[in-house]
PDB file of C-alpha atoms in Angstrom:
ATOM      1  CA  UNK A 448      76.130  81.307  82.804  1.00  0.00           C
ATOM      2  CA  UNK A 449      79.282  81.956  84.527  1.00  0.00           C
ATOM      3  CA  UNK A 450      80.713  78.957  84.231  1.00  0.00           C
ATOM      4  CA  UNK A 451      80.550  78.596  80.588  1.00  0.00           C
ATOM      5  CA  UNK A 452      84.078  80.363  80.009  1.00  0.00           C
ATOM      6  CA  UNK A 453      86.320  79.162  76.645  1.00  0.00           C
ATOM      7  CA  UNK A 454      89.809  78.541  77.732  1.00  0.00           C
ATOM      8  CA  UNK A 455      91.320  81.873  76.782  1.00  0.00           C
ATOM      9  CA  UNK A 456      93.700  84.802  77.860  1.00  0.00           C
ATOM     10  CA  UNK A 457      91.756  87.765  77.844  1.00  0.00           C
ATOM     11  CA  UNK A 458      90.586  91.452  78.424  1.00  0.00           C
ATOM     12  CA  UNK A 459      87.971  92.195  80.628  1.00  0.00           C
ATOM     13  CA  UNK A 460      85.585  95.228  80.272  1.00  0.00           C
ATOM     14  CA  UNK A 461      84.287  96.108  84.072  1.00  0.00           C
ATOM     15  CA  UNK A 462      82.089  98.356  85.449  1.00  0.00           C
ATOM     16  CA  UNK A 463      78.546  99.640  86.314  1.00  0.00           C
ATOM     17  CA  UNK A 464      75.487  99.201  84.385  1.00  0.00           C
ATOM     18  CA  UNK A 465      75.194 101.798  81.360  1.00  0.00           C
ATOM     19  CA  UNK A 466      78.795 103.494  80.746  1.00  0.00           C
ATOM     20  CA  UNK A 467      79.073 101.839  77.673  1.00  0.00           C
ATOM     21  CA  UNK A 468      80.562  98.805  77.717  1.00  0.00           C
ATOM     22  CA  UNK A 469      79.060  97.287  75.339  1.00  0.00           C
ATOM     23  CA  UNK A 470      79.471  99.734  72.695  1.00  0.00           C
ATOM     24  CA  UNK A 471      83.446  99.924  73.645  1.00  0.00           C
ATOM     25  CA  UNK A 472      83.367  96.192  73.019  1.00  0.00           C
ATOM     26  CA  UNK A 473      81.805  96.977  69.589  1.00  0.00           C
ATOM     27  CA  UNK A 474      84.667  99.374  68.769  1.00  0.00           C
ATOM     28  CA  UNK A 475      87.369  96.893  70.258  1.00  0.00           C
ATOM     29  CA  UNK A 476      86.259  94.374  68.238  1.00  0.00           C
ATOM     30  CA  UNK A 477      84.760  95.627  65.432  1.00  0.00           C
ATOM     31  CA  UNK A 478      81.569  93.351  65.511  1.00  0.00           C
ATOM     32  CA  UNK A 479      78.191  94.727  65.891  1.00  0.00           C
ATOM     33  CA  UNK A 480      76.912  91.770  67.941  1.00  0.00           C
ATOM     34  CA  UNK A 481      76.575  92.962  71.280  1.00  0.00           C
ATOM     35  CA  UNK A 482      73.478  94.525  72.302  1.00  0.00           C
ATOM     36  CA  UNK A 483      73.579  97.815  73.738  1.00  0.00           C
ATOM     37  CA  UNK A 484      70.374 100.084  74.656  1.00  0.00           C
ATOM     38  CA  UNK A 485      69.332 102.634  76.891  1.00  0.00           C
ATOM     39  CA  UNK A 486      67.827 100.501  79.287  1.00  0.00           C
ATOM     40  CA  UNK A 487      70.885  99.433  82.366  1.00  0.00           C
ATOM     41  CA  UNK A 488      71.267  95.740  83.057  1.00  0.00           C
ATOM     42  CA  UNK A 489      70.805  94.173  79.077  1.00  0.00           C
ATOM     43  CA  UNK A 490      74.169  92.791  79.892  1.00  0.00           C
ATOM     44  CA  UNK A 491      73.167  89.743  82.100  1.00  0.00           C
ATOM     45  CA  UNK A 492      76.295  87.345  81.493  1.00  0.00           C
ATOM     46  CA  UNK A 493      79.591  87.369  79.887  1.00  0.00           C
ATOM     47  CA  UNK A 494      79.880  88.383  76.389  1.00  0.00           C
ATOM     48  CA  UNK A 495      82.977  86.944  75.064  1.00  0.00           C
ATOM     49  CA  UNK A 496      84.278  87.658  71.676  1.00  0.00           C
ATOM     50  CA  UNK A 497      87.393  85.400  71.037  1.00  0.00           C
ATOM     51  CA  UNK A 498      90.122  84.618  67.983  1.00  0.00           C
ATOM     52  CA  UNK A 499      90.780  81.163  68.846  1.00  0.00           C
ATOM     53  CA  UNK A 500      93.877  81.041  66.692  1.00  0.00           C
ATOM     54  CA  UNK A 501      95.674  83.546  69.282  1.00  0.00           C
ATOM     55  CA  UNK A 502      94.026  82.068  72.590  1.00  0.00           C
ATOM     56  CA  UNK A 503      92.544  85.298  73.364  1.00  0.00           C
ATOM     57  CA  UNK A 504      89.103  87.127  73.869  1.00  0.00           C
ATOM     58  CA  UNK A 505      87.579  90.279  74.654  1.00  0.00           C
ATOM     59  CA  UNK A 506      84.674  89.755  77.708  1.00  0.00           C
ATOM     60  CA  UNK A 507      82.083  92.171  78.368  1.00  0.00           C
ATOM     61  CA  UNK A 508      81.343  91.488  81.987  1.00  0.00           C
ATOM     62  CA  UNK A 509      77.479  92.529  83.061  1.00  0.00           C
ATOM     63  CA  UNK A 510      77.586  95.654  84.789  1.00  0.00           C
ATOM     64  CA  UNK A 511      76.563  95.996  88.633  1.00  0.00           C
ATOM     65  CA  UNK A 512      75.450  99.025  90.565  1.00  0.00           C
ATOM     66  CA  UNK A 513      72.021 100.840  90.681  1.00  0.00           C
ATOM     67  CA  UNK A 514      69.635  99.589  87.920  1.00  0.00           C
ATOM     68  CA  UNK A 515      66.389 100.736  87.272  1.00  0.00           C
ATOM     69  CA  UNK A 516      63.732  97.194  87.706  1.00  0.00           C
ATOM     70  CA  UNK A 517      66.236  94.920  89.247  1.00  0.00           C
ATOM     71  CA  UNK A 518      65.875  94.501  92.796  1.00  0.00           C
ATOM     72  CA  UNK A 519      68.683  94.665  95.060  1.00  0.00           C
ATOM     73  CA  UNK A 520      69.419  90.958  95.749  1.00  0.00           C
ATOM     74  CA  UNK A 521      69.559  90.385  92.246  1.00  0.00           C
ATOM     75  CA  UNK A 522      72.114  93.447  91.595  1.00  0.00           C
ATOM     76  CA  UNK A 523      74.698  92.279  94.372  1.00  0.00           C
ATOM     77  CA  UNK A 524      74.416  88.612  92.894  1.00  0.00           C
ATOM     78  CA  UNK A 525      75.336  90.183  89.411  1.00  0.00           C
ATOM     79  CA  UNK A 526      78.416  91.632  91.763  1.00  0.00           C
ATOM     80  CA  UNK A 527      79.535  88.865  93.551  1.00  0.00           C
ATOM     81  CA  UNK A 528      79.267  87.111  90.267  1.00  0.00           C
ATOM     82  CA  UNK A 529      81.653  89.683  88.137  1.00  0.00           C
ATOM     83  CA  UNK A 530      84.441  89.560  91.600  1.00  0.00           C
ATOM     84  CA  UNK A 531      84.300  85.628  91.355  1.00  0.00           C
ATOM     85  CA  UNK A 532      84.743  85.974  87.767  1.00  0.00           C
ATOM     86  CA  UNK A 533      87.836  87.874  87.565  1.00  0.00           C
ATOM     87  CA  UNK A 534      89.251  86.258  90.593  1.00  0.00           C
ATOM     88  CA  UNK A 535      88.839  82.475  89.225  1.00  0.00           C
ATOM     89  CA  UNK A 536      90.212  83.844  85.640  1.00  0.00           C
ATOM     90  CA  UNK A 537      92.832  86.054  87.376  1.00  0.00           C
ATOM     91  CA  UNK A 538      96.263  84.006  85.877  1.00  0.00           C
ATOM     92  CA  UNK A 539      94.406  84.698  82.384  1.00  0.00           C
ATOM     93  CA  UNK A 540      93.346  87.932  82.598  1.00  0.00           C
ATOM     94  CA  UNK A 541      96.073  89.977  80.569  1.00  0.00           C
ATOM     95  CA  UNK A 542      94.344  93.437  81.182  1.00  0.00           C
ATOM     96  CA  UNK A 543      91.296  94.687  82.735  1.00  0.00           C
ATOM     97  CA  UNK A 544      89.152  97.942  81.659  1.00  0.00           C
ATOM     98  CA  UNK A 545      86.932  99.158  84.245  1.00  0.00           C
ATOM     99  CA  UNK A 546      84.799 101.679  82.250  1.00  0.00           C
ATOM    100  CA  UNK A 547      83.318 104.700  83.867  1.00  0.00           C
ATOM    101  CA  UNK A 548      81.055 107.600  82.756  1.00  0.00           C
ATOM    102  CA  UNK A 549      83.433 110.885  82.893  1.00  0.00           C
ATOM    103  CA  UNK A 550      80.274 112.647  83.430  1.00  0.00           C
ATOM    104  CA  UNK A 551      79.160 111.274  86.681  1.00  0.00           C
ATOM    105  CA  UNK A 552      81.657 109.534  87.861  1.00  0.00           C
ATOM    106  CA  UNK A 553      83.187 111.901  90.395  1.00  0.00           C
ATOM    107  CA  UNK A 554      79.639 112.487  91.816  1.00  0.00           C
ATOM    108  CA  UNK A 555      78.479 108.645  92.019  1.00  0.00           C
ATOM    109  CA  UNK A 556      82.259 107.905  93.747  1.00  0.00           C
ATOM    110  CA  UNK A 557      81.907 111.090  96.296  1.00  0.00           C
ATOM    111  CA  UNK A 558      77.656 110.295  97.259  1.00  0.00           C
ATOM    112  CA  UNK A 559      78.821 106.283  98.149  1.00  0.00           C
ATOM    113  CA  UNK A 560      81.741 107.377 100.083  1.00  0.00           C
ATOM    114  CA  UNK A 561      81.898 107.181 103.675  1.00  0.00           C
ATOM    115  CA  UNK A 562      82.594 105.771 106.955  1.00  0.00           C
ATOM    116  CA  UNK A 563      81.672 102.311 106.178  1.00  0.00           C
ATOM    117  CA  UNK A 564      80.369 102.695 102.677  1.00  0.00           C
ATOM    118  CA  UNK A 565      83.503 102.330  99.325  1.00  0.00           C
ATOM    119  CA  UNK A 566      82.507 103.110  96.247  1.00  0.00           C
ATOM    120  CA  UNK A 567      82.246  99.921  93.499  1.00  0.00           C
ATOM    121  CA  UNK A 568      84.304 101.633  91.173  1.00  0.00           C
ATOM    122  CA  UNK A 569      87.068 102.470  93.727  1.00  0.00           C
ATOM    123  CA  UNK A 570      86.341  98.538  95.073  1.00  0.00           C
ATOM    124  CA  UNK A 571      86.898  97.354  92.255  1.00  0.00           C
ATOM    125  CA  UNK A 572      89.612  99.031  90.826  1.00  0.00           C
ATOM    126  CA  UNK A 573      91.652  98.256  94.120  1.00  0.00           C
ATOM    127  CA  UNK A 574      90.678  94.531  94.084  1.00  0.00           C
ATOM    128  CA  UNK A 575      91.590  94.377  90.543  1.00  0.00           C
ATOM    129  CA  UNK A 576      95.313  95.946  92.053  1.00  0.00           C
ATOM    130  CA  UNK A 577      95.208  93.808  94.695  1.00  0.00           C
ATOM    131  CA  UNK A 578      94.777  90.188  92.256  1.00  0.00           C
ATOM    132  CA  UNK A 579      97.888  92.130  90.012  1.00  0.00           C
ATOM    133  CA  UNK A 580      96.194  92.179  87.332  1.00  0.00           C
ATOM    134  CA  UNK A 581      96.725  94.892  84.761  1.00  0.00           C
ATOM    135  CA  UNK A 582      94.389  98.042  84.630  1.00  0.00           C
ATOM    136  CA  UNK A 583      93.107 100.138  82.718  1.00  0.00           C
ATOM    137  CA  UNK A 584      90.360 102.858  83.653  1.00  0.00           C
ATOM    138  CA  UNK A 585      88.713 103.684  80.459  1.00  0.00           C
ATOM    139  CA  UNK A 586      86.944 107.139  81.105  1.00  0.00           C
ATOM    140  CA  UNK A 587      84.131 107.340  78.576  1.00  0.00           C
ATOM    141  CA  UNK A 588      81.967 109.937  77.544  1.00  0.00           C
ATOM    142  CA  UNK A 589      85.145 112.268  77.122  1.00  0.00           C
ATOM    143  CA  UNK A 590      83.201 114.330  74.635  1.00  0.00           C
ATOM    144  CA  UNK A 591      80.367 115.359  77.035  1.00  0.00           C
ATOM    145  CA  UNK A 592      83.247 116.831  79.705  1.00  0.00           C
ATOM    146  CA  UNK A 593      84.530 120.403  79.568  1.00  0.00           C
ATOM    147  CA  UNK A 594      86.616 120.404  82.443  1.00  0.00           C
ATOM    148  CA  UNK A 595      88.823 117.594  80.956  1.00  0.00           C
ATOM    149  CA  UNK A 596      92.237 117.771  82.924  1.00  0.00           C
ATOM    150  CA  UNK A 597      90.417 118.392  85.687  1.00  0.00           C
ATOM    151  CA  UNK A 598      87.900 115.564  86.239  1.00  0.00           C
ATOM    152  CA  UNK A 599      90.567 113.598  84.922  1.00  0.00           C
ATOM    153  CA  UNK A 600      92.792 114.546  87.920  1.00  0.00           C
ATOM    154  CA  UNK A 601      89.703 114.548  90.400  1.00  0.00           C
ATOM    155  CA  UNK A 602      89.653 111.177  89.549  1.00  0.00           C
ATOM    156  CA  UNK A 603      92.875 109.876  89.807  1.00  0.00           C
ATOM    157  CA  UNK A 604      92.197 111.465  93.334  1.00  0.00           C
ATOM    158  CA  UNK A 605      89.345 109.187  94.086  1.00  0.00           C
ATOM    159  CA  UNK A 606      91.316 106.067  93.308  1.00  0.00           C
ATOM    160  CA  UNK A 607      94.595 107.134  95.347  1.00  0.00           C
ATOM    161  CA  UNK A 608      96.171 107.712  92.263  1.00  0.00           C
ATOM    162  CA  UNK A 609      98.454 111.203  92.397  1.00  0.00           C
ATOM    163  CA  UNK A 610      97.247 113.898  90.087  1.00  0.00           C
ATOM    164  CA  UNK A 611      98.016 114.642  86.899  1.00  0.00           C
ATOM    165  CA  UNK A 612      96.318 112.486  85.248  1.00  0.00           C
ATOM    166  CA  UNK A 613      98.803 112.647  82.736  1.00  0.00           C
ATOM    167  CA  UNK A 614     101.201 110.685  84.150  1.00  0.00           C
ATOM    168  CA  UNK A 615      99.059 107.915  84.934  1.00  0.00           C
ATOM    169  CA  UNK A 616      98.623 106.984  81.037  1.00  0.00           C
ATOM    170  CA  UNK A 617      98.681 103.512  81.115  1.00  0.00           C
ATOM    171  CA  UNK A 618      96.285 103.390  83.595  1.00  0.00           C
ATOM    172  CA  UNK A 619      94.120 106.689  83.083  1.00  0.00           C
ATOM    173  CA  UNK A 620      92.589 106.742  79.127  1.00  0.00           C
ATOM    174  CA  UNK A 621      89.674 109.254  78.528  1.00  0.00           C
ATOM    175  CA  UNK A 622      87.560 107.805  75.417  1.00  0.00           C
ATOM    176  CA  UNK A 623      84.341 108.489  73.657  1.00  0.00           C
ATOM    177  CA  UNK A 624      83.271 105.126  72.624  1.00  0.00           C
ATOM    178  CA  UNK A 625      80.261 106.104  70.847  1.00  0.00           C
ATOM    179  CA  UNK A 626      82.339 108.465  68.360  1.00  0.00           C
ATOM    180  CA  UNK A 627      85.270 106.101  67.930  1.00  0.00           C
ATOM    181  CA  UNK A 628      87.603 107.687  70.104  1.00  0.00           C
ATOM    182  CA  UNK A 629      89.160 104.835  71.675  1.00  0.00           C
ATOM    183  CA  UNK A 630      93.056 105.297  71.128  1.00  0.00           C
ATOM    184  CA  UNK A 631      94.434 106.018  74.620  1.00  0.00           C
ATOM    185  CA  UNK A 632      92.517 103.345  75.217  1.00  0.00           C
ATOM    186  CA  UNK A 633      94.288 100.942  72.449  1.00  0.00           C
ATOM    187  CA  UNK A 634      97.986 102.766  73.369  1.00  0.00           C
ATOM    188  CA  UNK A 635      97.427 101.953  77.210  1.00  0.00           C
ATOM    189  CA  UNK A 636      96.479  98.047  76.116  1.00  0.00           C
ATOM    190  CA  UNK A 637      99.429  97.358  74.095  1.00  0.00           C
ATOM    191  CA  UNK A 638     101.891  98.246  76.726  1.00  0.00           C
ATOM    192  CA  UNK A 639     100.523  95.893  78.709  1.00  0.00           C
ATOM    193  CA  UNK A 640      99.964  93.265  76.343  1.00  0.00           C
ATOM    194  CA  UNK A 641     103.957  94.235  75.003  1.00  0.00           C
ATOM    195  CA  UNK A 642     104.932  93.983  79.035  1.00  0.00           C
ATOM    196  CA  UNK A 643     103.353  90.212  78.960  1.00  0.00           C
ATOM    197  CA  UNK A 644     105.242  89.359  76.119  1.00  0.00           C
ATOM    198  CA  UNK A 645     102.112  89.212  73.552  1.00  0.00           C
ATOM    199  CA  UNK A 646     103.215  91.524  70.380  1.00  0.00           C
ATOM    200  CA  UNK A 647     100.811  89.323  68.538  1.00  0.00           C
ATOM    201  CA  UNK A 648      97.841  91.079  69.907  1.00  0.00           C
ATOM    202  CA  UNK A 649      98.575  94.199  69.514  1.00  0.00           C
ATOM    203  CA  UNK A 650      96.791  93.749  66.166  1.00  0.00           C
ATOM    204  CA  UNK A 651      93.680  94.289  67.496  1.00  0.00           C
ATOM    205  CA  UNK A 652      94.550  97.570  69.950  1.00  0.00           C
ATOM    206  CA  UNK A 653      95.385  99.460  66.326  1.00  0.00           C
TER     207      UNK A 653
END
């Protein structure tokens, strides 16, 4: 399933099972054709949605992590698959999102860190560093957090970022994908695509 990639740049969309990646693919793209539901793990392979004109696509990567019926060999293939992934497609990879749930994710980082344990997120999200490749952490669920500036900086925390948040924009965007609320999301992605020299895609970060 992996292997079946169309030769595209593209954006990414990372993260564990159930933050809402698929429905921030919906809003990014506008379609309706990606299945979301309550139930973790419906993403099994990449979802690409691409404009072949521009040589670019939006991928929906399957999320890893904890899901409920999927045994634990299974789950760390699904990881091993999404790292291989973004480190074959690296040189084409003009942004990555790695999507979390503002709601939980300072308490899923903090109960998976420790001596010889790192969270995925923070794995991830240092790995993504690591390849170069521009990132963006897309904090969803904005709308269910009261202390905003504060989780936001507890985060930045987490990922050896220095708080405030706010000066981590292009890199820090709190959304609400199921409302709509996607634009520091859309601002964040066409600095990056204007840094790579692709003002023609900023069409669809509007």
């Amino acid at each position: 399933m992996f292997e079946e990639r169309p030769d595209r740049e593209e954006v990414v969309l990372a993260g564990r099972s159930n933050v809402g990646k698929s429905t921030l693919m919906r809003e990014l793209t506008g379609h309706s054709k990606f299945t979301t539901g309550q139930k973790p793990g419906v993403t099994r392979s990449p979802n690409h949605f691409d404009w072949n004109a521009e040589g670019f696509m939006f991928t929906d990567l399957p999320g890893f992590g904890f899901m409920s019926g999927v045994e634990e060999g299974r789950r760390e293939q699904i990881k091993t698959d999404v790292v291989r992934y973004i480190e074959g497609n690296a040189e084409d990879i003009l942004a990555a999102v790695l999507v979390v749930d503002g709601k939980s994710v300072i308490d899923i980082i903090d109960r998976h860190s420790g001596p010889d344990e790192i969270p995925h997120d923070v794995e991830l999200f240092h790995f993504l560093w690591e390849l170069d490749v521009p990132t963006v952490v897309a904090v969803n669920k904005m709308d269910k957090v009261d202390n905003r500036d504060e989780r936001l900086d507890d985060l930045c925390d987490r990922l050896g970022l220095h708080p405030p948040w706010k000066q981590w924009q292009n890199t820090i965007a709190p959304i609400s994908a199921k409302r709509g609320d996607i634009e520091s999301l859309n601002e964040a992605l066409q600095t990056h695509f204007h840094e790579q020299k692709r003002d023609d895609l900023l069409k669809f970060v509007t």
